[in-house]
Coordinates of C-alpha atoms and ligand atoms in Angstrom, one line a residue:
X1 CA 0.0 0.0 0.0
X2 CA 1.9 3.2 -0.9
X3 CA -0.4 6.4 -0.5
X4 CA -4.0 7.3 1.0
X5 CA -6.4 9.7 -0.4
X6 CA -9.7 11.6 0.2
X7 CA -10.7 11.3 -3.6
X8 CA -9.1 9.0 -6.2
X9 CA -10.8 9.6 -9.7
X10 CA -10.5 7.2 -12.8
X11 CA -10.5 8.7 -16.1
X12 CA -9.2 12.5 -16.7
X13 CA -11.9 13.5 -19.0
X14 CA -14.4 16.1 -18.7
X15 CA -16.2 13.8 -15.6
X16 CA -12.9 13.2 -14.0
X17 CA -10.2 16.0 -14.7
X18 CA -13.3 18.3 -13.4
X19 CA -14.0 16.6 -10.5
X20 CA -10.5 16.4 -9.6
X21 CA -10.2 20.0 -9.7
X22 CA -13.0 20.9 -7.5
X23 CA -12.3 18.4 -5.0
X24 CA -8.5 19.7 -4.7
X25 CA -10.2 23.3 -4.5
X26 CA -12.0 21.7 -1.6
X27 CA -9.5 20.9 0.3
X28 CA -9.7 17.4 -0.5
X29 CA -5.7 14.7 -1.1
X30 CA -7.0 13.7 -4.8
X31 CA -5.1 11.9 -7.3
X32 CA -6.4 11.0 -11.0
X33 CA -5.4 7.8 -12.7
X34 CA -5.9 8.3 -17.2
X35 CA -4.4 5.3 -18.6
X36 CA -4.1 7.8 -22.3
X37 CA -1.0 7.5 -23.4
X38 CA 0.9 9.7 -26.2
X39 CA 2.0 7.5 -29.5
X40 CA 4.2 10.5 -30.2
X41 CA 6.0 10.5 -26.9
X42 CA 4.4 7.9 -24.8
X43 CA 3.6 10.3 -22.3
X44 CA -0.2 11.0 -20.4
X45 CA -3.0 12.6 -22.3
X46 CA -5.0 14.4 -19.8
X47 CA -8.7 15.3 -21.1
X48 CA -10.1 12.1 -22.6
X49 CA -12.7 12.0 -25.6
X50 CA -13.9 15.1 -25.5
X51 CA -10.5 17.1 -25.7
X52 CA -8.6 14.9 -27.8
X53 CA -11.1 13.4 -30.6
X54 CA -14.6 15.0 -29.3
X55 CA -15.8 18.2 -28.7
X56 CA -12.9 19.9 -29.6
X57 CA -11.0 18.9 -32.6
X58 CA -14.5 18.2 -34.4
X59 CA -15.0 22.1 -33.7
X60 CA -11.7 22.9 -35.1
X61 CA -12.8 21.4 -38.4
X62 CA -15.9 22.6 -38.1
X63 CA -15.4 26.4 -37.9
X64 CA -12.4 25.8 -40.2
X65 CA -14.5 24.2 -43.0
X66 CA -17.3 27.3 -42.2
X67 CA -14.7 29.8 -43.1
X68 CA -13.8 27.8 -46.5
X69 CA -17.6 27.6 -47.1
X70 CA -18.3 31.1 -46.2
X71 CA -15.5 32.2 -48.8
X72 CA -16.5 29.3 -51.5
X73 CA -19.8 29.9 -52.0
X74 CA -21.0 32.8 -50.0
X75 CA -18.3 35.6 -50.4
X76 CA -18.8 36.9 -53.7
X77 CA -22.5 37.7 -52.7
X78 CA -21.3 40.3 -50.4
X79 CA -19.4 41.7 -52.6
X80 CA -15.9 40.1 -51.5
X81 CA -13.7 38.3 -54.4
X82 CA -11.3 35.8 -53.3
X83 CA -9.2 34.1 -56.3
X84 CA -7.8 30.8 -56.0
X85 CA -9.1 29.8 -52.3
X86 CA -7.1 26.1 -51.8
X87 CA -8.1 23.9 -48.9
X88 CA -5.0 22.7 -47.1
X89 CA -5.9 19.9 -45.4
X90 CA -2.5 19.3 -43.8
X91 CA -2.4 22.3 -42.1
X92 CA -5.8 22.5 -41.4
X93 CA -5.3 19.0 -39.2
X94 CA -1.7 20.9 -37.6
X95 CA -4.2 23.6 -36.5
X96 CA -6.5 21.4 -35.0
X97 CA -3.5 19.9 -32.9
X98 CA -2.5 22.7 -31.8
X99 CA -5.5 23.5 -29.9
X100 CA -6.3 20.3 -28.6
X101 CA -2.3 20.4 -26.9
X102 CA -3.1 23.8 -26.0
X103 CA -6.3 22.6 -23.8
X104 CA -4.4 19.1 -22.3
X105 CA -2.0 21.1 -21.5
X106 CA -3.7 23.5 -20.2
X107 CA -5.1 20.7 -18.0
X108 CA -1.6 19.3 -17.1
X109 CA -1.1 23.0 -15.5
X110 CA -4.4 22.8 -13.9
X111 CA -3.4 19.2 -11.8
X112 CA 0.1 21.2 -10.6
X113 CA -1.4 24.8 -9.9
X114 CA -4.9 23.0 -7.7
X115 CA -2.3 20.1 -6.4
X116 CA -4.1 16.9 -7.7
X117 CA -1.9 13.9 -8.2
X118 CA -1.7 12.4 -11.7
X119 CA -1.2 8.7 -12.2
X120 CA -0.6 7.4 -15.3
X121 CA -1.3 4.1 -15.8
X122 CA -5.0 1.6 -16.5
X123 CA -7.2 2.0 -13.1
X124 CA -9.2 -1.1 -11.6
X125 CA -11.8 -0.9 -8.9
X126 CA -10.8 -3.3 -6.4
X127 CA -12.9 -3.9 -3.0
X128 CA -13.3 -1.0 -0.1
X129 CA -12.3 1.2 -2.2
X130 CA -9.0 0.4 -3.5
X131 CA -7.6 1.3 -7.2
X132 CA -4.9 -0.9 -8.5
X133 CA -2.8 1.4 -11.1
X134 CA -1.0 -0.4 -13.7
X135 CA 1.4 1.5 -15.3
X136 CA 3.3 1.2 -18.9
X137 CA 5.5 -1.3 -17.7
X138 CA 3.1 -3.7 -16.6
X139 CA 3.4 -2.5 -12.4
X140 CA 0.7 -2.4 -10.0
X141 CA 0.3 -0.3 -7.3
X142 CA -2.7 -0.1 -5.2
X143 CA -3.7 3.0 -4.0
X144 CA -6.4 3.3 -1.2
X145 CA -9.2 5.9 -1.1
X146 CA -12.4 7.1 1.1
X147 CA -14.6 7.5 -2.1
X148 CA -13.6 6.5 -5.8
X149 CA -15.1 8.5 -8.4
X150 CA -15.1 6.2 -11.7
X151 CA -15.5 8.6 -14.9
X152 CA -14.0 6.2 -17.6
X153 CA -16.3 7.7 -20.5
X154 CA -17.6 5.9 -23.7
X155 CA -16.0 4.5 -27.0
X156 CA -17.7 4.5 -30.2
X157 CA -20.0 1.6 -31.0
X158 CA -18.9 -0.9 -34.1
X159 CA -21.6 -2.7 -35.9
X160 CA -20.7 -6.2 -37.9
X161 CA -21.7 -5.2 -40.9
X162 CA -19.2 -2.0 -41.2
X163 CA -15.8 -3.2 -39.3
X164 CA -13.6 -0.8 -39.2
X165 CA -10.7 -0.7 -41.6
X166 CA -7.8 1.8 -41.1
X167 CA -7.8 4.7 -43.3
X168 CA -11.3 3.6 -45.0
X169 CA -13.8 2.4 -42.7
X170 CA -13.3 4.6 -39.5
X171 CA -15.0 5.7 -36.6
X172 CA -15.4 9.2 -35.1
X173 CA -12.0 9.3 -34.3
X174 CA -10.8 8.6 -37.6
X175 CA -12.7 10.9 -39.3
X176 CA -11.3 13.7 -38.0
X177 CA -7.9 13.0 -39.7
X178 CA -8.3 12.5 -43.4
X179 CA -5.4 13.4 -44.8
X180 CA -7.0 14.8 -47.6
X181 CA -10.3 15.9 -48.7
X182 CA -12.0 12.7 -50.0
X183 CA -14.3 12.5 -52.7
X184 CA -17.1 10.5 -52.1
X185 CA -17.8 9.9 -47.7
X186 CA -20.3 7.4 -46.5
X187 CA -21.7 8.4 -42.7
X188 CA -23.8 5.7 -41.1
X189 CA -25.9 7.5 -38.5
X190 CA -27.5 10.8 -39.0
X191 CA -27.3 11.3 -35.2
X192 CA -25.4 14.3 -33.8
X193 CA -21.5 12.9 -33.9
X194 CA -22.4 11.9 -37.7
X195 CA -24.4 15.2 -39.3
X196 CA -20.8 17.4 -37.3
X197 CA -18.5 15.0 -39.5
X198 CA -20.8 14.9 -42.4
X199 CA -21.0 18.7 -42.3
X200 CA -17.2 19.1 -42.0
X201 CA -16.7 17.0 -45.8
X202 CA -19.6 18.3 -47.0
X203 CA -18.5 21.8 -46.8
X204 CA -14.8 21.1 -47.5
X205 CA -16.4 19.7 -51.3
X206 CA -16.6 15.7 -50.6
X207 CA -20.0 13.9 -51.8
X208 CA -21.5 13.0 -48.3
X209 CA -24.3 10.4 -48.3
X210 CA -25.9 9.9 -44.7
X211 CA -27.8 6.6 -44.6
X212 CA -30.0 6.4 -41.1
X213 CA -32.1 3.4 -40.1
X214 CA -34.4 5.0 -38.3
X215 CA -37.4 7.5 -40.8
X216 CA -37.8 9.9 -38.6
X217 CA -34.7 12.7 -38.9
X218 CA -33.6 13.8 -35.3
X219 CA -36.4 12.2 -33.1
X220 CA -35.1 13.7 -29.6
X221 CA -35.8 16.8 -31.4
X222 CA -38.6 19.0 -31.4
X223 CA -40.0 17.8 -34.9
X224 CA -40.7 21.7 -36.5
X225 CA -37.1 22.4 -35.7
X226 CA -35.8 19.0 -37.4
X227 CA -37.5 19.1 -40.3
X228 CA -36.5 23.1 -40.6
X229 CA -33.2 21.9 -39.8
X230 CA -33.0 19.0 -42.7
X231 CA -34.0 21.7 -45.2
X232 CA -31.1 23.7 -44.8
X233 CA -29.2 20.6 -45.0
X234 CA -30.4 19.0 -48.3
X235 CA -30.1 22.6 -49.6
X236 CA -25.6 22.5 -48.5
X237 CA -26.4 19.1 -50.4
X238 CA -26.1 16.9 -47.8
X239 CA -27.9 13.9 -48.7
X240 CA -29.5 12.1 -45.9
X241 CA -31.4 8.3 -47.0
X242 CA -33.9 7.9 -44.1
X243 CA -35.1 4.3 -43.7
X244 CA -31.9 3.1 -44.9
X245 CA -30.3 0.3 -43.1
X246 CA -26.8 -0.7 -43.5
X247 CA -26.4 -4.6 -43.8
X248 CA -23.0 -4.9 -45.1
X249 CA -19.6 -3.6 -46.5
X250 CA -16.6 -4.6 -48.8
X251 CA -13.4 -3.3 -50.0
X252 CA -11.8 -3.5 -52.9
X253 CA -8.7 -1.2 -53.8
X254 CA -9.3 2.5 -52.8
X255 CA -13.0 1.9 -53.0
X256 CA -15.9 0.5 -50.2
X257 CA -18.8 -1.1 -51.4
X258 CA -21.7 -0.2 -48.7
X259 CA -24.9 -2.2 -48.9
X260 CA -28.1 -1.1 -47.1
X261 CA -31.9 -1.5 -47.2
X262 CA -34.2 0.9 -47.9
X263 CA -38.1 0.8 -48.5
X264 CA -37.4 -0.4 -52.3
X265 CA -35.4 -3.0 -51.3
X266 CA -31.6 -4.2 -51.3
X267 CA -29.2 -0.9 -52.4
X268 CA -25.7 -0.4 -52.8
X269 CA -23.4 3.3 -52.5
X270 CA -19.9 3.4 -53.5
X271 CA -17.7 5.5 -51.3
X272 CA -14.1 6.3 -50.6
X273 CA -14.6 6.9 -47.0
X274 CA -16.7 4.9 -45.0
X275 CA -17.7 6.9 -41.1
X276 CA -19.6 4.7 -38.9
X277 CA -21.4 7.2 -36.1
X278 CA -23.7 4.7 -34.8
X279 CA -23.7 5.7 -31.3
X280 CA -21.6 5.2 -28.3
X281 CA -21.6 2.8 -25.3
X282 CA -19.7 3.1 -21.6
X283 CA -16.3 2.1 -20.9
X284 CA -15.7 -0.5 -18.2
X285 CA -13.7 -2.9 -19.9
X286 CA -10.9 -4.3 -17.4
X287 CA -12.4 -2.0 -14.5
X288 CA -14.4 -3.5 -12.1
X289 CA -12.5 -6.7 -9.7
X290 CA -15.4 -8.9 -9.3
X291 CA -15.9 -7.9 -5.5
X292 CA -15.9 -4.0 -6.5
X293 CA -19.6 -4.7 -5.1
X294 CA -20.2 -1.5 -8.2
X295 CA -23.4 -2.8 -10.4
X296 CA -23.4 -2.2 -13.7
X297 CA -27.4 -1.6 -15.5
X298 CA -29.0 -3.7 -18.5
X299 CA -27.4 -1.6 -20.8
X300 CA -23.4 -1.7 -19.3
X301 CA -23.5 1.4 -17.6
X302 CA -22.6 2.1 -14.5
X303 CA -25.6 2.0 -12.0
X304 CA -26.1 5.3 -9.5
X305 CA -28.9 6.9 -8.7
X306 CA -30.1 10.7 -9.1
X307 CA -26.3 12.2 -6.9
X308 CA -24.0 9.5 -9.1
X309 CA -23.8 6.9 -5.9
X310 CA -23.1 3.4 -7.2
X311 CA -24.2 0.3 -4.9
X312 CA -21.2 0.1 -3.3
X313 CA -20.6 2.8 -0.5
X314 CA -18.2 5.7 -1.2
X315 CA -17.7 5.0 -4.8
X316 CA -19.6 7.3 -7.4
X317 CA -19.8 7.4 -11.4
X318 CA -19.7 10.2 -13.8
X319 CA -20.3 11.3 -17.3
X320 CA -20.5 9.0 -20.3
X321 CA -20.1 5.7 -18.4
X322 CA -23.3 6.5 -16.5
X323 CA -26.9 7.3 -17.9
X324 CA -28.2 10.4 -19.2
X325 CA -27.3 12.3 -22.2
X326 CA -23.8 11.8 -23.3
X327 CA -22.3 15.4 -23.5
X328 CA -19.4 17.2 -21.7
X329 CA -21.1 19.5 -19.6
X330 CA -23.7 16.8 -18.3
X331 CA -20.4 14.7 -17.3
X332 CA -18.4 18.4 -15.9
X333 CA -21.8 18.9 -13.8
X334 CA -22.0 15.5 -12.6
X335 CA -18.4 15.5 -11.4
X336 CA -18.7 19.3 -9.7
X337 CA -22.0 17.8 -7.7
X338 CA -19.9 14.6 -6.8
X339 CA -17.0 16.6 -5.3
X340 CA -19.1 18.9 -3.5
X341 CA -21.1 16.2 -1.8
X342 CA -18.1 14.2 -0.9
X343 CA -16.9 17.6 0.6
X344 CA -20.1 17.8 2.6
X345 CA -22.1 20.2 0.4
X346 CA -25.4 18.9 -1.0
X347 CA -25.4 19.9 -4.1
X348 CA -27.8 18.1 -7.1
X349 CA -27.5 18.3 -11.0
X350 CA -30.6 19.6 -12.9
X351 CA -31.7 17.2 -15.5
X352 CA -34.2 19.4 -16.8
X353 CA -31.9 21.6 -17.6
X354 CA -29.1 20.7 -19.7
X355 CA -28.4 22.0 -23.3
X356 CA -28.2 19.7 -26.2
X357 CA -26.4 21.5 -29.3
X358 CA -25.9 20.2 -33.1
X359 CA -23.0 22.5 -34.4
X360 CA -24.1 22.4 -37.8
X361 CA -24.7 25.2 -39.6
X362 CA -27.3 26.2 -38.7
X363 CA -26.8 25.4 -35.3
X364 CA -29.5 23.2 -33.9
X365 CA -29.7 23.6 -30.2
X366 CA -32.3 22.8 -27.4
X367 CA -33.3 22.6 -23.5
X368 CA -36.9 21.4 -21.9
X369 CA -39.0 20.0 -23.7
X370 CA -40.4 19.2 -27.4
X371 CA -43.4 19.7 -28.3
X372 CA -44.1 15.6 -29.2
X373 CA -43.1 15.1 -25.7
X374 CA -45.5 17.6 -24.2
X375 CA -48.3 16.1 -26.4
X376 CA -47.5 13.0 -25.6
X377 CA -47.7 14.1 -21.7
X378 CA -51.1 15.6 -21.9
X379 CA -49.7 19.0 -21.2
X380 CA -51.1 22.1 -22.4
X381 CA -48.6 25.0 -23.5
X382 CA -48.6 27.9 -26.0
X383 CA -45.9 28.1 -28.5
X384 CA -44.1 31.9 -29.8
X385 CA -41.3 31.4 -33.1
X386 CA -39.4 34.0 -34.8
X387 CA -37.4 33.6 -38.1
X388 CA -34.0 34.7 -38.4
X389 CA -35.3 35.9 -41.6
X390 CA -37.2 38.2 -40.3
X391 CA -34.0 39.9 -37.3
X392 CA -31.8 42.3 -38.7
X393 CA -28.7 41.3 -37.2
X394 CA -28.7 37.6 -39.0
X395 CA -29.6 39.5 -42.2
X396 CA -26.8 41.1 -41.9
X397 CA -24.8 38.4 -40.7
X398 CA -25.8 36.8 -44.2
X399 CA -27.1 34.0 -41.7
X400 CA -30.7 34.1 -41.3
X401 CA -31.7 30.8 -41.6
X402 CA -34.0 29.1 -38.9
X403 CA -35.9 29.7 -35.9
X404 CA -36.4 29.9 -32.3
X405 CA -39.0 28.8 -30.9
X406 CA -40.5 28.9 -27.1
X407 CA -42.9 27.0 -25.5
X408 CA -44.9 28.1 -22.6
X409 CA -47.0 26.3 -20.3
X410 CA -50.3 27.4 -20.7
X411 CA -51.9 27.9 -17.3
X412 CA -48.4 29.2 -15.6
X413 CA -46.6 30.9 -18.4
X414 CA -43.9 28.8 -17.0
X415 CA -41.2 27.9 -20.1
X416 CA -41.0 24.3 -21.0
X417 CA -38.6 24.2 -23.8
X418 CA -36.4 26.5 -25.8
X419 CA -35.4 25.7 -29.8
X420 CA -33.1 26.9 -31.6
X421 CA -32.2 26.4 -35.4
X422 CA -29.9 29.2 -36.8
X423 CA -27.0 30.9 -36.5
X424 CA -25.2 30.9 -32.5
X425 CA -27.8 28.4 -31.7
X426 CA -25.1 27.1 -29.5
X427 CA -24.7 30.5 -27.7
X428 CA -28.4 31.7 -28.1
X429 CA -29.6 28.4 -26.3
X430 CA -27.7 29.9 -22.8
X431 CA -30.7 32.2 -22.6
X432 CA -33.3 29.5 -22.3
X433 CA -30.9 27.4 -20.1
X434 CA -30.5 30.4 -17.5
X435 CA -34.3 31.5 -18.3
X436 CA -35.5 27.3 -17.2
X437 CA -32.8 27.2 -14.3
X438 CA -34.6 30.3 -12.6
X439 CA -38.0 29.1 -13.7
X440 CA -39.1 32.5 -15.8
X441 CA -42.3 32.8 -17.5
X442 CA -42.7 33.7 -21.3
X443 CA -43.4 37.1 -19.9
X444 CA -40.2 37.7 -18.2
X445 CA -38.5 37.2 -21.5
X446 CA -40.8 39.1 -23.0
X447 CA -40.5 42.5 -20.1
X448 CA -36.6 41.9 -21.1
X449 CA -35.0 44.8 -23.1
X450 CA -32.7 43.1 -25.3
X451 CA -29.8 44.6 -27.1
X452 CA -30.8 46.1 -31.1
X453 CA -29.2 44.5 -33.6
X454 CA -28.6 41.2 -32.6
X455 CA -29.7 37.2 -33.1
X456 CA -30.7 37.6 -29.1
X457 CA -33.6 39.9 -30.6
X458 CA -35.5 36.6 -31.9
X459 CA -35.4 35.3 -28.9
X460 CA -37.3 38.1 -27.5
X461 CA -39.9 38.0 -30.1
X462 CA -40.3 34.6 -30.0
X463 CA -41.4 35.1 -26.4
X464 CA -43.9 38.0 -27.0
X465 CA -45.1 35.7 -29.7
X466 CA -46.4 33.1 -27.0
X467 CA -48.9 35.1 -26.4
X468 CA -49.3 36.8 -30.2
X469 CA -47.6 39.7 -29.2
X470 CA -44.5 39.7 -31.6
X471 CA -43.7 43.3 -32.8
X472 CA -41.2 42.0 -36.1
X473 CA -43.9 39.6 -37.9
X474 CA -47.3 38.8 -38.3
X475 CA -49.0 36.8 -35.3
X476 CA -50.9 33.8 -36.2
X477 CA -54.2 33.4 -33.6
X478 CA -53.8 30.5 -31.8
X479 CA -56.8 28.1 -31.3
X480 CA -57.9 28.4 -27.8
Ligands
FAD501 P1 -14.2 10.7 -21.6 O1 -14.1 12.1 -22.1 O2 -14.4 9.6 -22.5 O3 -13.0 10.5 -20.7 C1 -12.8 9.2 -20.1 C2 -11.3 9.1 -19.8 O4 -11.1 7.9 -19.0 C3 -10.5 8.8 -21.0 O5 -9.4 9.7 -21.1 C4 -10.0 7.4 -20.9 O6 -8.6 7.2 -21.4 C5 -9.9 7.2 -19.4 N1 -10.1 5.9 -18.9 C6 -11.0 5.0 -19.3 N2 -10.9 3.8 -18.6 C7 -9.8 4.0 -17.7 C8 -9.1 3.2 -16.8 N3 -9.6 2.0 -16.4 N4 -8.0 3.7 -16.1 C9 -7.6 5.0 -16.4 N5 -8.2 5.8 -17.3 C10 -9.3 5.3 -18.0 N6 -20.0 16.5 -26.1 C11 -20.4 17.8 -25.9 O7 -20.9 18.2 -24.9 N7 -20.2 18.8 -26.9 C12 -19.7 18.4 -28.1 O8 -19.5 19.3 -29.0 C13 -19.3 17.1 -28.3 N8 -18.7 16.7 -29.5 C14 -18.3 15.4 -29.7 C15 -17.7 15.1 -30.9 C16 -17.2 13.8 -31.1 C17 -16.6 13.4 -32.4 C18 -17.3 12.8 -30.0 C19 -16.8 11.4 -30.2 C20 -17.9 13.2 -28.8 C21 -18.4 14.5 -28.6 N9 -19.0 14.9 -27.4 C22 -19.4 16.2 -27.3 C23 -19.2 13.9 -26.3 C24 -18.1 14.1 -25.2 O9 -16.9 13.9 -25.8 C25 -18.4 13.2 -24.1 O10 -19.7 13.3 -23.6 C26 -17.4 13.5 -22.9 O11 -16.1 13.3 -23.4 C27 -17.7 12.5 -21.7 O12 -16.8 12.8 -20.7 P2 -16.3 11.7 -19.7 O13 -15.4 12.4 -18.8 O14 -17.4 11.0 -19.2 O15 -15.5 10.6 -20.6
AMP502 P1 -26.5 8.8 -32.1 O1 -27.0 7.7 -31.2 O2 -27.2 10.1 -31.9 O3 -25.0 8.9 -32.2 O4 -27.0 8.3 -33.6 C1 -26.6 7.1 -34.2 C2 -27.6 6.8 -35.3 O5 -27.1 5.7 -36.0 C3 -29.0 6.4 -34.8 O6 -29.9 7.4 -35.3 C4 -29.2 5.0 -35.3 O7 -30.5 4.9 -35.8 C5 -28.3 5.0 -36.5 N1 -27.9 3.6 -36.9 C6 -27.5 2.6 -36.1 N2 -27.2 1.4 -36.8 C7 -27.4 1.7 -38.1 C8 -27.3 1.0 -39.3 N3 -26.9 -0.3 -39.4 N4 -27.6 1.6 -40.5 C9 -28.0 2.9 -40.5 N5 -28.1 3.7 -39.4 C10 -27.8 3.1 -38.2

C-alpha cells in the first residue's frame, strides 16, 4: 500500500479532470489515474474524448470548414472576391493539434497549480475502495481511497456489418484525420456525432451520403425544428437516405462497397470513406474486480442513482459511463456535484436543464421539452417562433436561416422548452438554459430589453409571440 487519499478519480476526461479539480479546490488529497497514453511520446494525455477526438477537434474542423464555405460559396455575394481559395488539409489538421495540446496542456497545469496527483497508468476498482494502477510497464500499485469517483467515458460503437478498416472504414475518431479531402464519404448514422462529420466533408467539397435506419430525422428533437433543420441541410447538399439500413460492407482497392436497405429494397453506394457514427456505449472494460460490489445496468452502464452513488458505498460514477445524455457538460456537472457532496455540500444536477447543441450550420440547439413530448404528456402549452429571416442582425450576418421557438405552459406561463435552429444556436440556447434554471415565465423574457441588432432579438420575439404579441412579424391566432 503506498499512499491514501480523500478522492481517487479514474478517467481524466471532462467527468474526471473536473472533479479532480474541484475536489483539490476543496480541500480534498485527490489523485487521477488516465491510462491515455501519447503515441508520439508515450507520455499521459490528460482530457479524454472530449478534448482529444470529441468536442474539440471536431470544432476545429468545423469552424475551419465554415470559413472555407463562407468564402467558397457565400463571399462573392457580399461583394468580396477571393481568387484561388485552396483547402490545405495538412495544415488544417496541424491547426487542429494545436488547440487540442493547447487545452491538455492546459489541464496538465491545472493538476500542478490545484495540487491533484496524476497517475498514469490503467485503473481497476478493487474492494473497499481500493484502485490498482498499472502502469506502462506492466506494475501495480494499489492505491487506497475514502470515495472513488469512476469517470472512464464511452468509446464509439462498431456494428458487424461496417468493421472498421484503417484509413477507410473509421469511426469518429478517424474521421477527423483525413489526410485529404476525399471525394465520395459514407456516414452511417444521422445522429449528432455523424451530421458534425458529415458537415465538416460536405463543406470542404466531398459527396456525403448519410444513410439512417431510423425515418424519422432527429427524433429527440422537437420535430418543426428538425424538419427546418433538414431543409437547410439538403439545400448544402447533404444527402440524408432515411429508412436506410446498412447490412453490409466490402473493399476492394481504394473503393468501399456499402450495402443497405431501404423501403425499395436491397441498395448499394460506392464511397471512398466509410464513417460509422452509430452511437456510443460506456467504458468498463478491465475495470471493475469482481468484488468491487459496483453494479453495472441492462445496458453496461454504471448503475447510480439521481447524486451518481453506485451500490457500493463511497464509490460514485460520472459522465459517459453513466446514464443520461452523453455530452461534456452533463459529465463536468456530474463531477462538480460529486465533489461537492463528498466535501459535505449537498449539491444536485438539474436534469431538466441541460443543453443539447448540433454545431451544424445552422446550429440546432435545445433545452426542456419538445413539443411531441408535451403532447405526448397531456400537457397544455402555447408556443411563440421568430425567423431569423425576419431579425436584422442575422440578415446582416448573411445568416438568417431558422428559428427559435419557445414554448410556454399554458396555465403558468412557466417555459418548457427553448429551440433553436440558426446561427449561434449554441450561444443563443444559454438564454433559455438560464431563463428554465430560474424558472421565468414567457413574460419575463418578453418584459426583457434586449440589445438592437442582434440574433438575441429573436429570442425576445419569439417570447412576446407566445402570447401573439411579436412586434417583427405577423402573429398567427392560436386556437384556444
Ligand atoms: P471521456 O471524455 O471519454 O474520458 C474518459 C477518460 O477515462 C479517457 O481519457 C480514458 O482514457 C480514461 N479511462 C477509461 N478507462 C480508464 C481506466 N480504467 N483507467 C484509467 N483511465 C481510464 N459533447 C459535448 O458536450 N459537446 C460536443 O461538442 C461534443 N462533441 C463530440 C464530438 C465527437 C466526435 C465525439 C466522439 C464526442 C463528442 N461529445 C461532445 C461527447 C463528449 O466527448 C463526451 O460526452 C465526454 O467526453 C464525456 O466525458 P467523460 O469524462 O465521461 O469521458
Ligand atoms: P446517435 O446515437 O445520436 O449517435 O446516432 C446514431 C444513429 O445511427 C442512430 O440514429 C441510429 O438509428 C443509426 N444507426 C445505427 N445502426 C445503423 C445501421 N446499421 N444503418 C444505419 N443507421 C444506423
Amino acid at each position: 500500500m503506498s499512499d491514501k487519499y480523500d478522492v481517487i478519480i479514474i478517467g481524466a476526461g471532462p467527468g474526471g479532470y473536473v472533479a479532480a479539480i474541484k475536489a483539490a479546490q476543496l480541500g480534498l488529497k485527490t489523485a487521477c489515474v488516465e491510462s491515455w497514453t501519447s503515441e508520439e511520446d508515450g507520455k499521459q494525455v490528460l482530457g479524454g474524448t472530449c478534448l482529444n477526438v470529441g468536442c474539440i477537434p471536431s470544432k476545429a474542423l468545423l469552424e475551419i470548414s465554415h470559413k472555407y464555405e463562407e468564402a467558397n460559396l457565400h463571399f462573392a455575394e457580399q461583394g468580396l472576391e477571393i481568387n484561388d481559395l485552396k483547402v490545405n488539409v495538412g495544415k488544417m489538421m496541424e491547426r487542429k493539434l494545436s488547440v487540442v495540446k493547447q487545452l491538455t496542456g492546459g489541464i496538465a497545469g491545472l493538476f500542478k497549480a490545484n495540487g491533484v496527483k496524476s497517475l498514469h497508468g490503467h485503473g481497476r476498482l478493487l474492494a473497499n475502495r481500493q484502485v490498482e494502477v498499472t502502469d506502462q510497464n506492466d506494475k501495480k500499485t494499489v492505491y487506497e481511497a475514502d470515495n472513488v469517483i469512476i469517470a472512464t467515458g464511452s468509446d464509439p460503437i462498431e456494428i458487424p456489418p461496417a468493421p472498421l478498416k484503417k484509413g477507410m472504414i473509421v469511426d469518429s475518431e478517424g474521421a477527423l484525420e483525413f489526410d485529404e479531402v476525399p471525394k465520395r464519404v459514407g456516414v452511417i448514422g444521422a445522429g449528432i456525432i455523424g451530421l458534425e462529420l458529415g458537415s465538416v466533408w460536405n463543406r470542404l467539397g466531398s459527396e456525403v451520403t448519410m444513410l439512417e435506419a431510423l425515418d424519422t430525422f432527429l427524433p429527440a428533437v422537437d420535430q418543426q425544428i428538425a424538419k427546418e433543420t433538414l431543409k437547410h441541410f439538403k439545400k448544402q447538399g447533404l444527402n440524408i437516405e432515411l429508412k436506410s439500413r446498412v447490412t453490409g460492407t466490402s473493399i476492394e482497392g481504394d473503393e468501399i462497397t456499402v450495402k443497405y436497405e431501404d423501403a425499395k429494397g436491397q441498395q448499394e453506394l460506392k464511397v471512398d470513406k466509410l464513417i460509422v457514427a452509430v452511437g456510443r456505449r460506456p467504458h468498463t472494460k478491465n475495470l471493475l474486480a469482481e468484488d468491487s460490489g459496483v453494479k453495472l445496468d441492462e445496458r453496461g452502464f454504471i448503475f447510480v442513482d439521481d447524486i451518481c452513488k453506485t451500490e457500493a458505498p463511497g464509490v460514485w460514477a460520472v459522465g459517459d459511463v453513466v446514464r443520461g445524455p452523453m455530452l461534456a457538460h452533463k459529465a463536468s456537472e456530474e463531477g462538480i456535484m460529486v465533489a461537492e457532496r463528498i466535501a459535505g455540500h449537498k449539491p444536485q444536477v438539474n436534469y431538466d436543464c441541460i443543453p443539447n447543441v448540433i454545431y451544424t450550420h445552422p446550429e440546432v440547439a435545445w433545452v426542456g421539452k419538445t413539443e411531441e413530448e408535451l403532447k405526448s404528456e397531456g400537457e397544455a402549452y402555447n408556443v411563440g417562433t421568430f425567423p431569423f429571416a425576419a431579425n436584422g442582425r442575422a440578415l446582416a450576418a448573411n445568416s438568417a436561416a431558422g428559428m427559435v421557438k419557445i414554448i410556454a405552459d399554458a396555465k403558468t406561463d412557466r417555459i418548457l422548452g427553448f429551440h433553436v435552429v440558426g446561427p449561434q444556436g449554441s450561444e443563443l440556447v444559454a438564454q433559455g438554459v438560464i431563463a428554465m434554471e430560474f424558472g421565468s415565465s414567457s413574460e419575463d423574457l418578453a418584459l426583457t430589453c434586449f440589445a438592437h441588432p442582434t440574433l438575441s432579438e429573436s429570442v425576445h420575439e419569439a417570447a412576446l409571440g407566445v402570447h401573439d404579441g411579436a412586434v417583427h412579424i405577423a402573429n398567427k391566432k392560436k386556437k384556444k
